[in-house]
Amino acid sequence: MKFMKLGSRPDTFYTTEAVRSVSSEVSSDLIIQVKGSRYLLHKFPLLSKCLRLQRLCSESPESSQHQIIQLPDFPGGVEAFELCAKFCYGITITLSAYNIVSARCAAEYLQMTEDVEKGNLMYKLEVFFNSCILHGWKDSIVTLQSTKSFQLWSEDLAITSRCIEAIASKVLSHPSKVSLSHSYSRRGRDDISCNGAESQRYKPESRGWWAEDMAELGIDLYWRTMIAIKSGGKMPSNLLGDALKLYASRWLPNISRDGYFNKQAAAAADSDSDTTSEVTSKHRLLLESIVSLLPAEKGAVSSSFLLKLLKAANILNASSSSKMELARRVGLQLEDARVSDLLIPSLSYANDTLYDVDIVMIILEQFMLQGQSPPTSPPRSKLGSERRRSRSAENIDFEFQESRRSSSASHSSKLKVAKLVDGYLQEIARDVNLPLSKFIALAEAIPHFARLDHDDLYRAIDIYLKAHSDLNKSERKRLCRILDCKKLSMEACMHAAQNELLPLRVVVQVLFFEQARAAVAGGKVTELPSNLKALLATQGIDPSRPPPPLSSTTSIPADDQWSVSGLKSPKSRMSTLRMKLAEDDDLDDNDLNPDGIGRHSRLKALCALPTRPKRMFSKLWSINRSASEKN
């Protein structure tokens, strides 16, 4: 760190009975009061360099022995005044980045200009500031930090703006060109004289070397410095994102659902004498400032970091614009998020849900809005009228392949997001206060093609049914309409076949598709009957394909895992089905599936299954026929 020494005389200031004096053969004739402290000094050395003291002495009445001057609003207090007074007496003073701001403001206050005396303190401070302080990285950071105590003075004297410009220029320069010590958090020292002694040089280790030092700045100065860096246009967005992440981890506390934050974070925020609301307001301003600094480029910061900011925004009750901006940014890269990241605590008084499902819905909507812009038309070719009137099949095929390539990334992203949402549904399904409408809306927000299998969705539905045992029959039917039984694996089908919480229609569909696939996969028949093949074709099922494996995107507690013991026996499935039929007396011929196939036509098709499947469903057919005869 740079320093400068002025003066050559030894320090002769001393204190007697709370009065600071200077040893001299000449008796003192001036008393100066600075913020409760009294200085017994001499007019000649002070008035010869301080224009303000000249004017004050000429305006104030003289007493018999001492003239009294009061300086209640002196910037920098007694330390800065004593520094200026020692300079006037020629006593040696040491200037560095730690005290140059207070000394410069004090010299400005006393008007120690060149008009009063050549080589006055203001001139020497400006030379030192421009030639040494602004050329050193550590010196610029420390000086900028010290301007916090003299905000108005520092702004008027352009100390703050010059420090910010110096820091930004060093950040934007190549690391090899930054030769001075760049981090005072490390043990390397760079204490040299400004008179030309060679410094000990430390080179930056990486392109993001500046982020750790800048994280020591307060949010106001940090925000202005980052704006200056971003306006340079040379800094990669990922480095800006890493710097913001480091700053947020340095200043944002780990806040829990009830708003508690640890004592260390509170001390870092200088909240010893502040109330909780004031501390929360500081953190809210900090968060919103970080959000405003986020780089516009996609992927500059991780989805995990954005969602952590969103959690903090919820707890700190940040502005809706900041929340929406974070939700929009998360939606642009939702495929990189994790289920745990999406579990944002809900602190709204409008509902008692554990997690904020509404903000996740907004994030999902933002994600689905991607790639919906209309495709651009190909440029017109300067060909003949016949070629313009009809394009060849080769051109059509080429455009089709290009379209598929351009949408492949978004398609794969939607597959990942579908897994993510199904895992999220399994977590929030345990919340007894989660409304059915929100659960269904979130599940239906995923396109049908994005779910290659419905095992995870079935898990979520099963968990929701267990946690909401008070659902009536129509609500359970409404919930299960989002489930596609033909996309369930064999293990999921075996669990669903005896799930007493499912509506009868879902159990019938599950048994139908399970037996249809088992008939072919088991080798009992080489080909299905024509009526069953037609029914399967309407459902888009290829019975020759093996069922998809059971997905496992999230860990499921032991009480939510599927038990398949005893399901290999057809008798256990039939007992469950008989019980469901006894419960569901209102199932009639008008209860059609989405494809328009009624219950009788489906069961007739099932009767075409040979041997064992046919015997199993013959009992169901007899029950159905007896019920029809009674009607």
CSV table of C-alpha atoms in Angstrom, one decimal, residues 314-534:
chain,number,residue,atom,x,y,z
A,314,ASN,CA,-40.0,-14.1,-0.7
A,315,ILE,CA,-38.8,-14.0,2.9
A,316,LEU,CA,-37.6,-10.4,2.7
A,317,ASN,CA,-40.9,-9.3,1.0
A,318,ALA,CA,-39.0,-7.8,-2.0
A,319,SER,CA,-40.7,-5.9,-4.7
A,320,SER,CA,-42.9,-7.7,-7.1
A,321,SER,CA,-40.8,-6.5,-10.0
A,322,SER,CA,-37.7,-8.2,-8.5
A,323,LYS,CA,-39.6,-11.4,-8.0
A,324,MET,CA,-41.0,-11.4,-11.5
A,325,GLU,CA,-37.5,-10.7,-13.0
A,326,LEU,CA,-36.1,-13.6,-11.0
A,327,ALA,CA,-38.9,-15.9,-12.1
A,328,ARG,CA,-38.4,-14.9,-15.7
A,329,ARG,CA,-34.7,-15.5,-15.5
A,330,VAL,CA,-35.2,-19.0,-13.9
A,331,GLY,CA,-37.8,-19.8,-16.6
A,332,LEU,CA,-35.1,-19.3,-19.3
A,333,GLN,CA,-33.0,-22.1,-17.8
A,334,LEU,CA,-35.4,-24.1,-15.8
A,335,GLU,CA,-34.0,-27.4,-17.1
A,336,ASP,CA,-30.9,-26.9,-15.0
A,337,ALA,CA,-32.8,-26.5,-11.7
A,338,ARG,CA,-33.3,-29.1,-9.0
A,339,VAL,CA,-36.4,-30.1,-7.1
A,340,SER,CA,-34.9,-28.8,-3.8
A,341,ASP,CA,-34.3,-25.4,-5.5
A,342,LEU,CA,-38.0,-25.0,-6.3
A,343,LEU,CA,-39.2,-25.6,-2.8
A,344,ILE,CA,-39.6,-21.9,-2.1
A,345,PRO,CA,-41.2,-21.1,1.3
A,346,SER,CA,-44.6,-19.4,1.2
A,347,LEU,CA,-45.1,-16.5,3.5
A,348,SER,CA,-48.3,-15.2,2.0
A,349,TYR,CA,-51.2,-14.6,4.4
A,350,ALA,CA,-53.6,-15.5,1.6
A,351,ASN,CA,-53.0,-19.3,2.0
A,352,ASP,CA,-51.4,-21.7,4.5
A,353,THR,CA,-49.4,-23.8,2.0
A,354,LEU,CA,-45.9,-24.7,2.8
A,355,TYR,CA,-44.4,-23.7,-0.5
A,356,ASP,CA,-45.1,-20.9,-3.0
A,357,VAL,CA,-46.7,-22.9,-5.8
A,358,ASP,CA,-47.9,-19.8,-7.6
A,359,ILE,CA,-44.3,-18.5,-8.3
A,360,VAL,CA,-43.3,-21.9,-9.6
A,361,MET,CA,-46.3,-21.8,-11.9
A,362,ILE,CA,-45.1,-18.4,-13.2
A,363,ILE,CA,-41.6,-19.9,-13.7
A,364,LEU,CA,-43.0,-22.8,-15.6
A,365,GLU,CA,-45.1,-20.5,-17.8
A,366,GLN,CA,-42.0,-18.4,-18.6
A,367,PHE,CA,-40.2,-21.6,-19.6
A,368,MET,CA,-43.1,-22.7,-21.9
A,369,LEU,CA,-43.1,-19.3,-23.6
A,370,GLN,CA,-39.7,-20.1,-25.0
A,371,GLY,CA,-39.5,-21.2,-28.6
A,372,GLN,CA,-43.1,-20.1,-29.4
A,373,SER,CA,-42.1,-17.3,-31.8
A,374,PRO,CA,-43.2,-18.1,-35.4
A,375,PRO,CA,-40.5,-19.6,-37.6
A,376,THR,CA,-38.9,-17.2,-40.0
A,377,SER,CA,-39.7,-17.8,-43.6
A,378,PRO,CA,-36.8,-18.7,-45.9
A,379,PRO,CA,-35.4,-15.9,-48.2
A,380,ARG,CA,-37.0,-15.6,-51.6
A,381,SER,CA,-34.8,-17.0,-54.3
A,382,LYS,CA,-34.4,-15.2,-57.6
A,383,LEU,CA,-35.6,-18.1,-59.7
A,384,GLY,CA,-38.2,-18.4,-62.4
A,385,SER,CA,-41.9,-18.2,-61.9
A,386,GLU,CA,-42.4,-21.9,-62.0
A,387,ARG,CA,-39.8,-22.5,-59.3
A,388,ARG,CA,-41.5,-19.8,-57.1
A,389,ARG,CA,-44.9,-21.3,-57.7
A,390,SER,CA,-44.1,-24.8,-56.4
A,391,ARG,CA,-41.2,-25.9,-54.3
A,392,SER,CA,-39.6,-29.3,-54.8
A,393,ALA,CA,-39.9,-32.2,-52.4
A,394,GLU,CA,-36.2,-31.9,-51.6
A,395,ASN,CA,-36.6,-28.3,-50.4
A,396,ILE,CA,-39.5,-29.3,-48.2
A,397,ASP,CA,-37.6,-32.2,-46.7
A,398,PHE,CA,-34.6,-29.9,-46.1
A,399,GLU,CA,-36.8,-27.3,-44.3
A,400,PHE,CA,-38.4,-30.1,-42.2
A,401,GLN,CA,-35.0,-31.4,-41.1
A,402,GLU,CA,-33.8,-27.8,-40.2
A,403,SER,CA,-37.0,-27.3,-38.2
A,404,ARG,CA,-36.4,-30.5,-36.3
A,405,ARG,CA,-32.8,-29.6,-35.5
A,406,SER,CA,-33.7,-26.1,-34.3
A,407,SER,CA,-36.4,-27.4,-32.0
A,408,SER,CA,-34.4,-30.4,-30.6
A,409,ALA,CA,-32.8,-28.4,-27.8
A,410,SER,CA,-36.1,-27.1,-26.6
A,411,HIS,CA,-37.6,-30.6,-26.8
A,412,SER,CA,-34.9,-32.1,-24.7
A,413,SER,CA,-35.3,-29.2,-22.2
A,414,LYS,CA,-39.0,-30.0,-21.9
A,415,LEU,CA,-38.3,-33.6,-21.2
A,416,LYS,CA,-36.0,-32.6,-18.3
A,417,VAL,CA,-38.5,-30.0,-17.0
A,418,ALA,CA,-41.2,-32.7,-17.1
A,419,LYS,CA,-39.1,-34.9,-14.8
A,420,LEU,CA,-38.4,-31.9,-12.6
A,421,VAL,CA,-42.0,-30.9,-12.3
A,422,ASP,CA,-43.1,-34.4,-11.4
A,423,GLY,CA,-40.5,-34.6,-8.7
A,424,TYR,CA,-41.7,-31.2,-7.4
A,425,LEU,CA,-45.3,-32.5,-7.4
A,426,GLN,CA,-44.2,-35.4,-5.2
A,427,GLU,CA,-42.8,-33.0,-2.7
A,428,ILE,CA,-45.7,-30.5,-2.5
A,429,ALA,CA,-48.3,-33.3,-2.6
A,430,ARG,CA,-47.6,-34.0,1.1
A,431,ASP,CA,-48.9,-30.5,2.0
A,432,VAL,CA,-52.4,-31.0,3.4
A,433,ASN,CA,-53.3,-27.4,2.5
A,434,LEU,CA,-52.4,-27.6,-1.1
A,435,PRO,CA,-55.6,-27.1,-3.2
A,436,LEU,CA,-56.4,-29.7,-5.8
A,437,SER,CA,-56.8,-27.0,-8.5
A,438,LYS,CA,-53.1,-25.9,-8.1
A,439,PHE,CA,-51.8,-29.5,-8.2
A,440,ILE,CA,-53.7,-30.2,-11.4
A,441,ALA,CA,-52.8,-26.9,-13.0
A,442,LEU,CA,-49.1,-27.5,-12.4
A,443,ALA,CA,-49.3,-31.1,-13.7
A,444,GLU,CA,-51.2,-30.0,-16.8
A,445,ALA,CA,-48.7,-27.2,-17.6
A,446,ILE,CA,-46.4,-29.9,-19.0
A,447,PRO,CA,-47.1,-30.9,-22.6
A,448,HIS,CA,-48.3,-34.4,-23.1
A,449,PHE,CA,-45.3,-35.4,-25.3
A,450,ALA,CA,-42.8,-34.3,-22.6
A,451,ARG,CA,-43.7,-37.1,-20.3
A,452,LEU,CA,-42.3,-40.3,-21.8
A,453,ASP,CA,-43.7,-42.2,-18.8
A,454,HIS,CA,-46.2,-41.3,-16.1
A,455,ASP,CA,-44.6,-43.2,-13.2
A,456,ASP,CA,-43.4,-40.1,-11.4
A,457,LEU,CA,-46.8,-38.4,-12.0
A,458,TYR,CA,-48.6,-41.5,-10.6
A,459,ARG,CA,-46.3,-41.3,-7.5
A,460,ALA,CA,-47.3,-37.7,-7.0
A,461,ILE,CA,-51.0,-38.5,-7.4
A,462,ASP,CA,-50.7,-41.4,-4.9
A,463,ILE,CA,-49.0,-39.2,-2.4
A,464,TYR,CA,-51.6,-36.5,-2.8
A,465,LEU,CA,-54.4,-39.0,-2.3
A,466,LYS,CA,-52.8,-40.3,0.9
A,467,ALA,CA,-52.3,-36.8,2.3
A,468,HIS,CA,-55.8,-35.6,1.3
A,469,SER,CA,-58.1,-38.5,2.4
A,470,ASP,CA,-61.1,-36.2,2.5
A,471,LEU,CA,-61.3,-35.9,-1.3
A,472,ASN,CA,-64.7,-37.0,-2.6
A,473,LYS,CA,-65.3,-39.3,-5.5
A,474,SER,CA,-65.6,-36.5,-8.2
A,475,GLU,CA,-62.4,-34.8,-7.0
A,476,ARG,CA,-60.5,-38.1,-7.2
A,477,LYS,CA,-61.7,-38.7,-10.7
A,478,ARG,CA,-60.8,-35.1,-11.6
A,479,LEU,CA,-57.3,-35.7,-10.2
A,480,CYS,CA,-56.7,-38.9,-12.0
A,481,ARG,CA,-57.8,-37.5,-15.4
A,482,ILE,CA,-54.2,-36.1,-15.8
A,483,LEU,CA,-52.8,-39.7,-15.6
A,484,ASP,CA,-52.2,-41.7,-18.8
A,485,CYS,CA,-52.4,-45.3,-17.8
A,486,LYS,CA,-50.9,-46.6,-21.0
A,487,LYS,CA,-47.6,-44.8,-20.0
A,488,LEU,CA,-47.3,-46.6,-16.7
A,489,SER,CA,-44.6,-49.2,-16.3
A,490,MET,CA,-45.4,-52.8,-15.2
A,491,GLU,CA,-44.4,-52.0,-11.6
A,492,ALA,CA,-46.6,-48.9,-11.5
A,493,CYS,CA,-49.5,-50.9,-13.0
A,494,MET,CA,-49.1,-53.6,-10.3
A,495,HIS,CA,-49.3,-50.9,-7.6
A,496,ALA,CA,-52.2,-49.1,-9.2
A,497,ALA,CA,-54.2,-52.3,-9.6
A,498,GLN,CA,-54.7,-52.6,-5.9
A,499,ASN,CA,-54.6,-49.0,-4.9
A,500,GLU,CA,-57.9,-48.4,-3.0
A,501,LEU,CA,-57.6,-44.7,-3.3
A,502,LEU,CA,-57.9,-44.6,-7.1
A,503,PRO,CA,-61.3,-44.3,-8.9
A,504,LEU,CA,-62.7,-47.5,-10.4
A,505,ARG,CA,-62.2,-46.2,-14.0
A,506,VAL,CA,-58.5,-45.8,-13.5
A,507,VAL,CA,-58.2,-49.3,-12.0
A,508,VAL,CA,-60.1,-50.8,-15.0
A,509,GLN,CA,-57.8,-48.9,-17.4
A,510,VAL,CA,-54.7,-50.1,-15.6
A,511,LEU,CA,-55.8,-53.7,-15.6
A,512,PHE,CA,-56.8,-53.6,-19.2
A,513,PHE,CA,-53.5,-52.2,-20.4
A,514,GLU,CA,-51.5,-54.5,-18.1
A,515,GLN,CA,-53.3,-57.6,-19.3
A,516,ALA,CA,-53.2,-56.6,-22.9
A,517,ARG,CA,-49.4,-56.2,-22.8
A,518,ALA,CA,-48.9,-59.3,-20.7
A,519,ALA,CA,-50.9,-61.4,-23.2
A,520,VAL,CA,-48.4,-60.6,-25.9
A,521,ALA,CA,-45.2,-60.3,-23.8
A,522,GLY,CA,-45.9,-63.6,-22.1
A,523,GLY,CA,-46.0,-65.5,-25.3
A,524,LYS,CA,-49.5,-66.9,-24.7
A,525,VAL,CA,-50.7,-65.7,-28.1
A,526,THR,CA,-48.8,-64.7,-31.2
A,527,GLU,CA,-51.3,-62.1,-32.3
A,528,LEU,CA,-54.1,-60.2,-30.6
A,529,PRO,CA,-57.7,-60.4,-31.9
A,530,SER,CA,-58.7,-57.7,-34.4
A,531,ASN,CA,-61.1,-56.0,-32.1
A,532,LEU,CA,-58.5,-55.6,-29.3
A,533,LYS,CA,-55.9,-54.5,-31.8
A,534,ALA,CA,-58.3,-51.8,-33.0
